[in-house]
Short mmCIF file of C-alpha atoms in Angstrom, two decimals:
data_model
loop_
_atom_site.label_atom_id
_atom_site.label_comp_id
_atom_site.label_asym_id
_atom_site.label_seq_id
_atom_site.Cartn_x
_atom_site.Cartn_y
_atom_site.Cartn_z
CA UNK A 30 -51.79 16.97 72.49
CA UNK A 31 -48.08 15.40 71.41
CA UNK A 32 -45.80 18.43 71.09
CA UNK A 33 -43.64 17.56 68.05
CA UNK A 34 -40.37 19.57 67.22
CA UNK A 35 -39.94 21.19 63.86
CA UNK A 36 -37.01 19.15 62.81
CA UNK A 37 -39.33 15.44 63.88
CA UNK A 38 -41.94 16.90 61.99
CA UNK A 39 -39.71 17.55 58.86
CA UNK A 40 -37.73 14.65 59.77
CA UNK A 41 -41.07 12.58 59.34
CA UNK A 42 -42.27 14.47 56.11
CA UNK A 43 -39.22 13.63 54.56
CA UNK A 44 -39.44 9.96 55.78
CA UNK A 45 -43.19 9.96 54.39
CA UNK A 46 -42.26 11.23 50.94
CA UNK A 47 -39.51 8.88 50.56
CA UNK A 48 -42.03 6.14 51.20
CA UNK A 49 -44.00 7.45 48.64
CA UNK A 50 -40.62 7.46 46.08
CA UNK A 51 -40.20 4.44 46.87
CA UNK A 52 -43.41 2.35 46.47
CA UNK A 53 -43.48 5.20 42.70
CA UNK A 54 -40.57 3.40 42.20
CA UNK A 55 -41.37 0.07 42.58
CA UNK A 56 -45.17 0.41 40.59
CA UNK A 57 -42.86 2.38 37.89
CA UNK A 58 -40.52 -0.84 38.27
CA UNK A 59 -43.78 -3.28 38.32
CA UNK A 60 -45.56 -1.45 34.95
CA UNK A 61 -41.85 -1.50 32.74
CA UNK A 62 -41.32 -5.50 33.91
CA UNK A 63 -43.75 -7.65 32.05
CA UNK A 64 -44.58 -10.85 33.69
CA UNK A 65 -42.02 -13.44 33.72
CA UNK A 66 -43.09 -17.05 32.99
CA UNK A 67 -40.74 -19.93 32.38
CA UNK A 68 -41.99 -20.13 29.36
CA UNK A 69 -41.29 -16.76 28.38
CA UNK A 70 -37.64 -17.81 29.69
CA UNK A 71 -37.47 -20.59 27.35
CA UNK A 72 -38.32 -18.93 24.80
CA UNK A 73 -35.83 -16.29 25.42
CA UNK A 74 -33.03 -18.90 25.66
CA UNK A 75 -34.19 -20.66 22.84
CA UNK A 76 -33.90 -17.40 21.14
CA UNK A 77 -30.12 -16.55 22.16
CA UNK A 78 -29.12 -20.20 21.20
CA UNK A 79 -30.76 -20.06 17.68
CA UNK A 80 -28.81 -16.53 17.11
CA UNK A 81 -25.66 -17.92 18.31
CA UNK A 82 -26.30 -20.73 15.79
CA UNK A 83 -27.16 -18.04 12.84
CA UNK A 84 -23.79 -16.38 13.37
CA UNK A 85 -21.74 -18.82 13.92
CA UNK A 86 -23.40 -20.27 10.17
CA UNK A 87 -23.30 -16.46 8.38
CA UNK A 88 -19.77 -16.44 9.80
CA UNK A 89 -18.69 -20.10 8.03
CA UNK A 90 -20.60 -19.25 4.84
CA UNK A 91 -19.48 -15.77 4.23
CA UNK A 92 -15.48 -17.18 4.64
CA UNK A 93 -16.55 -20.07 2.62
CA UNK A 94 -17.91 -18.08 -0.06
CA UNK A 95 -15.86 -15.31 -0.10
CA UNK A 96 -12.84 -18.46 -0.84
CA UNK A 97 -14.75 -19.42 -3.65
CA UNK A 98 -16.01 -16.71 -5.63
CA UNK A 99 -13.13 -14.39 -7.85
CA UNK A 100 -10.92 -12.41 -6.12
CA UNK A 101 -12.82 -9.22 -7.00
CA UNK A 102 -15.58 -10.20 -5.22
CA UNK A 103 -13.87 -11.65 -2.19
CA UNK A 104 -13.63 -8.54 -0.36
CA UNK A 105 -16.99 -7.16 -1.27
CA UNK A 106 -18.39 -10.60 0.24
CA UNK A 107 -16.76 -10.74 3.66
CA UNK A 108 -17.48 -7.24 4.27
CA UNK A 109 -20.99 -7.93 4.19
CA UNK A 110 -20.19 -9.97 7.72
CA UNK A 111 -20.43 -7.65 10.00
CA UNK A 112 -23.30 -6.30 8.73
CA UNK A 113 -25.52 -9.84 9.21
CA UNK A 114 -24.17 -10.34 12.51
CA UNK A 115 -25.30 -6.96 13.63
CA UNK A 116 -28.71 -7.37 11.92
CA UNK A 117 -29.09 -10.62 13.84
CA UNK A 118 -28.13 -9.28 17.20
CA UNK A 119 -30.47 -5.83 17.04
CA UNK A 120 -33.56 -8.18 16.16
CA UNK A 121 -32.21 -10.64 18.70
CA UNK A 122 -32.49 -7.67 21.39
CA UNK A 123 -35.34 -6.47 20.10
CA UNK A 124 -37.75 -10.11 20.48
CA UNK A 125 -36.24 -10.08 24.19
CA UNK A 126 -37.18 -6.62 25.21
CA UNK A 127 -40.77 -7.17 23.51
CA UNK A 128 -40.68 -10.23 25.66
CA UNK A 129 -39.60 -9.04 29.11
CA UNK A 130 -40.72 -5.06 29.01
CA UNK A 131 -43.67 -3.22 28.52
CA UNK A 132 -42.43 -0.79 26.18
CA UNK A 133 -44.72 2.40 26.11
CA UNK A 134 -43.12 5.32 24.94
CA UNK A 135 -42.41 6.58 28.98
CA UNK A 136 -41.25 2.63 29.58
CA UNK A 137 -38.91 3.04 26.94
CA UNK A 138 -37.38 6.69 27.91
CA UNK A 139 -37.35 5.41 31.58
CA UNK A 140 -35.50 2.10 30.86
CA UNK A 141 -33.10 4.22 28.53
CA UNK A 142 -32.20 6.26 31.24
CA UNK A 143 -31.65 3.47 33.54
CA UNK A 144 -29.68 0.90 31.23
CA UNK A 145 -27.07 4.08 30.41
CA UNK A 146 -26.17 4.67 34.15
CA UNK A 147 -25.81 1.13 34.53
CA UNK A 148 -24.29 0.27 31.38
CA UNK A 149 -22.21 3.01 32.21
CA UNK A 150 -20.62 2.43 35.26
CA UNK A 151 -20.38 -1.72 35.12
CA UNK A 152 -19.59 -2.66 31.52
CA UNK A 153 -17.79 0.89 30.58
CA UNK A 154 -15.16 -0.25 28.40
CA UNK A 155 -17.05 -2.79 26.50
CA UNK A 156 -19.73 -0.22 25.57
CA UNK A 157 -17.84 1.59 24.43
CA UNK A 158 -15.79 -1.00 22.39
CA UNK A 159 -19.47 -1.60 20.85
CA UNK A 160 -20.40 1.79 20.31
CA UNK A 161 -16.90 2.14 18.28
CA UNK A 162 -17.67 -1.22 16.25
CA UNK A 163 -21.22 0.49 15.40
CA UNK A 164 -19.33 3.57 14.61
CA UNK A 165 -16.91 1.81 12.78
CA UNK A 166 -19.45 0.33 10.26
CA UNK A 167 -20.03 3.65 8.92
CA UNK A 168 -16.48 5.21 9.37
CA UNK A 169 -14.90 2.15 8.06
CA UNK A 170 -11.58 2.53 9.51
CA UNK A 171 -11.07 -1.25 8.72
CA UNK A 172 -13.11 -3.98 7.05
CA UNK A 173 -12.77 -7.92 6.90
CA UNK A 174 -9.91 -8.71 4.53
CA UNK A 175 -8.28 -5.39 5.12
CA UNK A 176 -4.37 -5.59 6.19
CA UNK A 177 -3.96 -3.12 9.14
CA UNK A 178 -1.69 -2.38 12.23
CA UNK A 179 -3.15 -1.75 15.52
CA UNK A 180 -0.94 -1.29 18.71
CA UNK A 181 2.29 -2.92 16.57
CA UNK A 182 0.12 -6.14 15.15
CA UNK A 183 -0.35 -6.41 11.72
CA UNK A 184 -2.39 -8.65 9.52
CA UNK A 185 -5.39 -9.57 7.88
CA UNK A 186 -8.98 -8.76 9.59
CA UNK A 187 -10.82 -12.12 9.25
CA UNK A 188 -14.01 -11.18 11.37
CA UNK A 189 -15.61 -8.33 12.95
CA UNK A 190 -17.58 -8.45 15.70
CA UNK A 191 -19.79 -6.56 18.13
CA UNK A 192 -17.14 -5.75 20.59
CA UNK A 193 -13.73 -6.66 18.24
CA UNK A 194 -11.97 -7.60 15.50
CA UNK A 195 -9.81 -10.80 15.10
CA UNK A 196 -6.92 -10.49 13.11
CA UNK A 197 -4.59 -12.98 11.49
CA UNK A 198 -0.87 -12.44 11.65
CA UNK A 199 1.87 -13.53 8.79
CA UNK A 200 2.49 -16.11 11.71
CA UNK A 201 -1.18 -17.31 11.47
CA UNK A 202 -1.40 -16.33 15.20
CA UNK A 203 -5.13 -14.98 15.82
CA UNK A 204 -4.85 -11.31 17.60
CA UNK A 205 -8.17 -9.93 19.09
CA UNK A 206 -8.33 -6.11 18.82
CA UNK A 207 -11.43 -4.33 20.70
CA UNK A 208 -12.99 -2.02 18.33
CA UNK A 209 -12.47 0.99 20.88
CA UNK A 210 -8.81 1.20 20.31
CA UNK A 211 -10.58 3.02 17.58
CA UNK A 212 -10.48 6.08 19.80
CA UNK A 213 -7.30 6.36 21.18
CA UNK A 214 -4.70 4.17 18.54
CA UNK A 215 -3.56 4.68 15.52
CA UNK A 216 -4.37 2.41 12.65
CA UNK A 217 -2.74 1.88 9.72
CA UNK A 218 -4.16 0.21 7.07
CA UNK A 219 -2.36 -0.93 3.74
CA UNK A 220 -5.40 -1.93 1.49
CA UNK A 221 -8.12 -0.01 2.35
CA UNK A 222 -11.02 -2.58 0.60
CA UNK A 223 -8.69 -2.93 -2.42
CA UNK A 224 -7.42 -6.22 -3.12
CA UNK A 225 -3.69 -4.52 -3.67
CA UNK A 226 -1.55 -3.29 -0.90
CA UNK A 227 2.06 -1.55 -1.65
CA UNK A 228 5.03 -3.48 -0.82
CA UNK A 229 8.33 -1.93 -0.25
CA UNK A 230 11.37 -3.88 -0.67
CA UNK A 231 14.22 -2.88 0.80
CA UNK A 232 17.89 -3.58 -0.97
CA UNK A 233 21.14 -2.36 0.57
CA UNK A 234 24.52 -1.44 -1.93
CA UNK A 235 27.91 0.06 -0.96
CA UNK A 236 28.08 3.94 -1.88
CA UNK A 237 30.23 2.37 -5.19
CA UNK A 238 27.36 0.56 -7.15
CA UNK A 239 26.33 1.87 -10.32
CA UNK A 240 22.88 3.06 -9.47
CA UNK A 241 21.80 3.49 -13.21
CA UNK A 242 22.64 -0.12 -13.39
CA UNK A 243 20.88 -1.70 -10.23
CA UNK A 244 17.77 0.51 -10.59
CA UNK A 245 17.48 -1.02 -13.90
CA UNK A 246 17.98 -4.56 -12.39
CA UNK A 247 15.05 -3.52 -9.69
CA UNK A 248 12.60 -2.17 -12.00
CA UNK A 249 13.09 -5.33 -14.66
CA UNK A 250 12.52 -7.72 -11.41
CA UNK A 251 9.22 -6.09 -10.36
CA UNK A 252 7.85 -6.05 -14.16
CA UNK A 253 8.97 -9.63 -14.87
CA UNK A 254 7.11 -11.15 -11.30
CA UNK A 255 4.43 -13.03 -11.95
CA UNK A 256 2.67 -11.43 -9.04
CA UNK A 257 2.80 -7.73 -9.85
CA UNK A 258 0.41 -5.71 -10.59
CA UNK A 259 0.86 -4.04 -13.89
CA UNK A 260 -1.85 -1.84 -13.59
CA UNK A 261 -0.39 0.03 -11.04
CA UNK A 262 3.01 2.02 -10.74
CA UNK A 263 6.07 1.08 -9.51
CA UNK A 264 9.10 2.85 -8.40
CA UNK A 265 12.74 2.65 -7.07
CA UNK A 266 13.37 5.35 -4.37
CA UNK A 267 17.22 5.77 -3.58
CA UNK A 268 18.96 6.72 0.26
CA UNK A 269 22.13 7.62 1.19
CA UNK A 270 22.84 6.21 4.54
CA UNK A 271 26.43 6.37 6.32
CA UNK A 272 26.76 2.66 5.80
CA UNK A 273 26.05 2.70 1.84
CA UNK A 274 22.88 2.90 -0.09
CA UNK A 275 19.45 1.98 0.61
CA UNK A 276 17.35 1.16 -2.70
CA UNK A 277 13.55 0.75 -1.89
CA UNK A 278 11.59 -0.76 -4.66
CA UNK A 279 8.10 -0.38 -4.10
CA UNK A 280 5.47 -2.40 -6.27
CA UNK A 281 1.80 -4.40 -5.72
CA UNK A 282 0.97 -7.62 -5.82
CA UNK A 283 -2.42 -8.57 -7.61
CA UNK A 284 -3.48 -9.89 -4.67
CA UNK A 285 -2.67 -8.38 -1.24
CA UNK A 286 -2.52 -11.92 0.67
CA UNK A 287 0.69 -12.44 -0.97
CA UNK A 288 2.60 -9.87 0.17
CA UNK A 289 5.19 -11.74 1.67
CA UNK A 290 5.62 -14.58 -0.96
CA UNK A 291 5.84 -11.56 -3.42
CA UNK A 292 8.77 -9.79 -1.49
CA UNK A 293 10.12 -13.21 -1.65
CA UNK A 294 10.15 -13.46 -5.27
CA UNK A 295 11.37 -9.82 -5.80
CA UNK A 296 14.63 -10.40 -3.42
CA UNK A 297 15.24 -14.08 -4.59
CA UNK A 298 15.37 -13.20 -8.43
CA UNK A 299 17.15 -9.38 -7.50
CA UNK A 300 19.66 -11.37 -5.57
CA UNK A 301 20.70 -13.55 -8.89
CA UNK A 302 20.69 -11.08 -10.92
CA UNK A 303 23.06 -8.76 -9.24
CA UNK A 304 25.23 -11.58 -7.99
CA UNK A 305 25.87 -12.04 -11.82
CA UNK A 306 26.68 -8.57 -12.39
CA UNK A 307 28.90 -8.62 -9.15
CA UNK A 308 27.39 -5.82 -7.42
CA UNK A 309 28.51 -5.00 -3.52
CA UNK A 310 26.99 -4.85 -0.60
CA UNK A 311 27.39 -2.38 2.18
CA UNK A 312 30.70 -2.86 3.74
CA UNK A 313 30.03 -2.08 7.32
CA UNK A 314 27.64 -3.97 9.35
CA UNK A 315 24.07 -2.10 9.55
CA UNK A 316 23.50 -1.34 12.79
CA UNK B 16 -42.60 -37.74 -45.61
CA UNK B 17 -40.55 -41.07 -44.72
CA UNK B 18 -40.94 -44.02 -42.15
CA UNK B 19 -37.37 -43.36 -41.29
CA UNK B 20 -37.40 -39.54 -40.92
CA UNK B 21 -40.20 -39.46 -39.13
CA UNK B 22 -38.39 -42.14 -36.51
CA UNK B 23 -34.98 -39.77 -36.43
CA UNK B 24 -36.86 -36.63 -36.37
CA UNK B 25 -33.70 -33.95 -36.87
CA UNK B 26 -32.78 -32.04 -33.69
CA UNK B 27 -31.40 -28.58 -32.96
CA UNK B 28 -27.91 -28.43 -31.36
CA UNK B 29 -27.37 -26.16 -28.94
CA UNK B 30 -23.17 -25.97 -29.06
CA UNK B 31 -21.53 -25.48 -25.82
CA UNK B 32 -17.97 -24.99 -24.75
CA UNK B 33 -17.18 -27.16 -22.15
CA UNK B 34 -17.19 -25.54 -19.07
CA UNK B 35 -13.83 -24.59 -17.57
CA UNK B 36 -12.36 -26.59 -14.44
CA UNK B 37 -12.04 -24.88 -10.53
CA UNK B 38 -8.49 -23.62 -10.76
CA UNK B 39 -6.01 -22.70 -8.13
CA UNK B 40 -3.90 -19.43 -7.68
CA UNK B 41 -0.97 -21.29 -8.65
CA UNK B 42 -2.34 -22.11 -11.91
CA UNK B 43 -3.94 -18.87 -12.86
CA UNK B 44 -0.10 -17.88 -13.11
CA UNK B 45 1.18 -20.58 -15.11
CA UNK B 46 -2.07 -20.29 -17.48
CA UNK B 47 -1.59 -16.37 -17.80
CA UNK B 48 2.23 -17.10 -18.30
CA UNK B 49 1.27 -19.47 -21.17
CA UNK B 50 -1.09 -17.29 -22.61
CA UNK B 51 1.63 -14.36 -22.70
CA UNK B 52 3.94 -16.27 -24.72
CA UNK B 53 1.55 -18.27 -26.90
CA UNK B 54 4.08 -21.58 -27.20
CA UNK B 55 6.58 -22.09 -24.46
CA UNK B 56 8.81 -25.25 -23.29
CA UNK B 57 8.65 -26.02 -19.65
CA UNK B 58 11.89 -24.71 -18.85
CA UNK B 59 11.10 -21.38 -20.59
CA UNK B 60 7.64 -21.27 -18.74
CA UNK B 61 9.83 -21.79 -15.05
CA UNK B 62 12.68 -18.75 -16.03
CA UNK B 63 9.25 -17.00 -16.96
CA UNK B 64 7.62 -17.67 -13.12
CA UNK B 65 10.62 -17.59 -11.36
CA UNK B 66 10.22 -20.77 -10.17
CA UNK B 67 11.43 -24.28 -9.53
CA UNK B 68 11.26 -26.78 -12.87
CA UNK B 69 9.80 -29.11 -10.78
CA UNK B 70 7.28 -27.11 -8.82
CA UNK B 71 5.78 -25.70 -12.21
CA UNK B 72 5.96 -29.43 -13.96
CA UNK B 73 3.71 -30.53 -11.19
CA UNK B 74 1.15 -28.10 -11.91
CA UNK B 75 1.26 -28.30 -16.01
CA UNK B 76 0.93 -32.25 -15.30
CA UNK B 77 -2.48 -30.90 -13.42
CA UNK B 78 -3.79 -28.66 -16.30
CA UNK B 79 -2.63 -31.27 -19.31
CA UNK B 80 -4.95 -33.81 -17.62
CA UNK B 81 -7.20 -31.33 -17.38
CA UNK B 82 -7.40 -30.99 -20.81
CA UNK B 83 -6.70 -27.25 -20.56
CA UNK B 84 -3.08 -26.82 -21.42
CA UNK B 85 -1.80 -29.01 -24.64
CA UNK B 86 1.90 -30.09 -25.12
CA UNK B 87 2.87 -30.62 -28.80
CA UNK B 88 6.51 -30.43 -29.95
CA UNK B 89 7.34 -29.97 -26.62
CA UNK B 90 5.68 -26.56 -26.71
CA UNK B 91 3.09 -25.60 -24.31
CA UNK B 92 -0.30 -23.91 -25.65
CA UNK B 93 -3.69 -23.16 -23.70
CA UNK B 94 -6.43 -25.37 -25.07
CA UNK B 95 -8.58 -22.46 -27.68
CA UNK B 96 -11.88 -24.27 -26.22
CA UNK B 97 -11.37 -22.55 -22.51
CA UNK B 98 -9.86 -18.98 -24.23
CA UNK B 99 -13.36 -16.98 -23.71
CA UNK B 100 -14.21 -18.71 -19.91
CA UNK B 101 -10.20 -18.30 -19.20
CA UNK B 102 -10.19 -14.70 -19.97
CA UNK B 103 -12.70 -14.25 -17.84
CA UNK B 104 -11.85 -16.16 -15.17
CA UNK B 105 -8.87 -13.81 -15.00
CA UNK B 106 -10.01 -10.97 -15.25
CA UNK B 107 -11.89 -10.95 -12.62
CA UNK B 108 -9.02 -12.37 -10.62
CA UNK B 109 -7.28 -9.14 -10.95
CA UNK B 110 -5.05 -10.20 -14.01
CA UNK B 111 -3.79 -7.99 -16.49
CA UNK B 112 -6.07 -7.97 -19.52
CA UNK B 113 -6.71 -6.01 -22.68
CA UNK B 114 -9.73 -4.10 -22.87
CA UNK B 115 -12.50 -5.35 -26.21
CA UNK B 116 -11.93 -2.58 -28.92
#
C-alpha cells in the first residue's frame, strides 16, 4: 500500500475538483455557444453592413427632412434620431445573439454575468459613455438641434449617437462629445427643445450717458429687428463697472440658429443710432 | 335636350388657389415686413429690415417673378391669392401672428 501524506491527498482533491470546474466550464461554455457556420457568419456580417446602411440613411433623411419641413417641426423631427438609431442597433444585437447563443433563461443570466466583468474591465469608459447616451434619452439633458456647452464648446447638437454627440460650432468645426461627460461636466444648454434661445448683447457707455435715453435706443432696436421674437420679453439690464457702464440687452431670435447674425443686427443698427445722438463710450480701455 | 349641350356637357369647378412657392428664410422676412406695412417702396422695406438696398432688391426681384409680391406705383404689396397659404406658412415658422377671433 502507497502511503500518501495529508497535504498530496488534499493537494490531489483539489487538483481533481478543479478538473471537474474546468471541463463544467467548458460544457457550460459549449451549451451557451451555438454552432458557428460560415454561413451563420455571413449572415451576421451581412446583418451589421445592412444596419450600418439603415443609419447612415435615417441619419441623411431625418437632417433632410427636418431642413424642409417648418421650423416648428424641425426640432421635433431630428429628435426622433436618436431614437431610430437605437431601435436599429438593439434589434441589430438582438438577431446576432439569437444567432450565435443559445439563450435559455440560465444562458442568458450566465452570459450577463460574464459580458459585465468583461465589458467592465476592457471597454470601461465607453460603456459607460453608452449607458449615459441610454440614460440620456430619457433625462434629456440635450437633444439634436439643442445649443449647449460642454467642457467650454458650444454649438448646435447635429447627431446623437450610441456612444456621443457631434456638435457644430459657430466656426462650423464638428466637436465630438462622449455622452458620459454627462456624469461628471456641466452642461449648459440655451434652448432646451425650443426653437428660441436668449441672446444677451452686451453695450459699453461712459458713467456720463443718459441712461433713460440709450435704454430707450436699446429697447426700440430689439423691437424693430426683423429677427426678434415678439412673443417673448425683452429687457435692458444696467452695470456699473469702474471703467463706465455696461448695458446688457437681452432679447430672442425666432429662430435660435441665428443667434449670431441677430446680435449682429442688434449692435450694427444700436451703433447708428447712438452715433447720431453722440453718445460716449467708456473712456478707459476695458481690461 | 340639344345636340350641342349634350357635346359640352357643363362641368363643376373646383376653384383652387394656386399653391404657394418653397420660400427661403430670407424671404419669410421681407414677405412678413411687407405684410406689416401693407404698401411699402423698396427703400422703406430696407430701413424696415435693416438691411442693404441691394441685398433686399435681390430678393423682391425673386418674389415679383414669383408672382407673390406685386409692385404698382412703386409700392410693394403681397399678392391677396397667397394671403391664407402665407399666413400659414408663417406661422408655423415661428412668426408673429394674430390669433382668428
Amino acid at each position: 500500500m502507497i502511503y500518501q501524506s495529508p497535504l498530496i491527498k488534499s493537494t490531489l482533491i483539489f487538483a481533481q475538483s478543479a478538473g471537474e470546474a474546468a471541463n463544467e466550464t467548458a460544457e457550460q461554455t459549449r451549451e451557451i455557444l451555438a454552432e458557428v457556420t460560415t454561413w451563420k457568419v455571413t449572415q451576421a456580417l451581412i446583418l451589421i453592413g445592412c444596419a450600418y446602411i439603415f443609419v447612415q440613411i435615417i441619419d441623411k433623411l431625418v437632417n433632410f427632412i427636418s431642413e424642409k419641413v417648418h421650423r416648428e417641426w424641425r426640432l421635433v423631427i431630428k429628435q426622433s434620431q436618436p431614437f431610430w438609431r437605437m431601435l436599429i442597433v438593439s434589434l441589430v444585437a438582438v438577431i446576432l445573439m439569437n444567432l450565435f447563443l443559445n439563450l435559455s433563461e440560465n444562458n442568458l443570466l450566465a452570459i450577463t454575468g460574464t459580458v459585465a466583468v468583461a465589458l467592465g474591465f476592457a471597454f470601461k469608459d465607453y460603456v459607460s459613455s453608452v449607458i449615459a447616451g441610454l440614460i440620456g434619452l430619457f433625462e434629456v439633458p440635450y437633444r439634436v438641434g439643442d445649443r449647449v456647452t460642454i467642457s467650454n464648446h458650444y454649438g448646435e447638437i447635429v447627431s446623437y449617437g450610441l456612444r456621443a454627440i457631434h456638435l457644430r460650432t459657430p466656426d462650423d468645426n464638428i466637436v465630438v462629445i462622449p455622452h458620459n461627460k454627462l456624469w461628471t461636466e456641466a452642461i449648459s444648454n440655451a434652448n432646451t427643445g425650443e426653437l428660441e434661445a436668449l441672446v444677451v448683447t452686451q453695450f459699453y457707455f461712459d458713467h456720463d450717458l443718459d441712461i433713460e435715453l440709450v435704454t430707450k435706443i436699446l429697447y426700440r432696436v430689439a423691437y424693430t429687428s426683423k429677427y426678434t421674437q415678439l412673443k417673448l420679453p425683452i429687457v435692458v439690464i444696467v452695470e456699473e463697472k469702474p471703467w463706465g457702464s455696461l448695458l446688457k440687452l437681452k432679447s430672442y431670435p425666432m429662430d435660435a440658429r441665428d443667434e449670431f447674425i441677430y446680435q449682429t443686427d442688434l449692435i450694427k443698427r444700436a451703433k447708428a443710432i447712438l452715433g447720431k445722438y453722440g453718445i460716449a463710450y467708456p473712456k478707459f480701455p476695458v481690461w | 335636350m340639344d345636340s350641342e349641350t349634350q357635346n359640352n356637357p357643363v362641368k363643376a369647378l373646383d376653384p383652387r388657389l394656386p399653391k404657394l412657392p418653397d420660400l427661403s428664410a430670407e424671404e419669410h422676412y421681407v414677405l412678413f415686413s411687407v405684410l406689416l406695412h401693407s404698401k411699402i417702396t423698396l427703400s422703406h422695406l430696407a430701413i424696415s429690415l435693416g438691411d442693404d438696398e441691394s441685398n433686399v432688391q435681390h430678393l423682391v426681384q425673386i418674389l415679383c417673378r414669383a408672382d407673390v409680391l406685386k409692385l404698382e406705383d412703386n409700392l410693394l404689396t403681397v399678392n391677396p391669392l397667397y394671403y391664407p397659404q402665407l399666413r400659414d406658412e408663417l406661422d408655423y415658422n415661428n412668426f408673429l401672428i394674430a390669433e382668428d377671433e
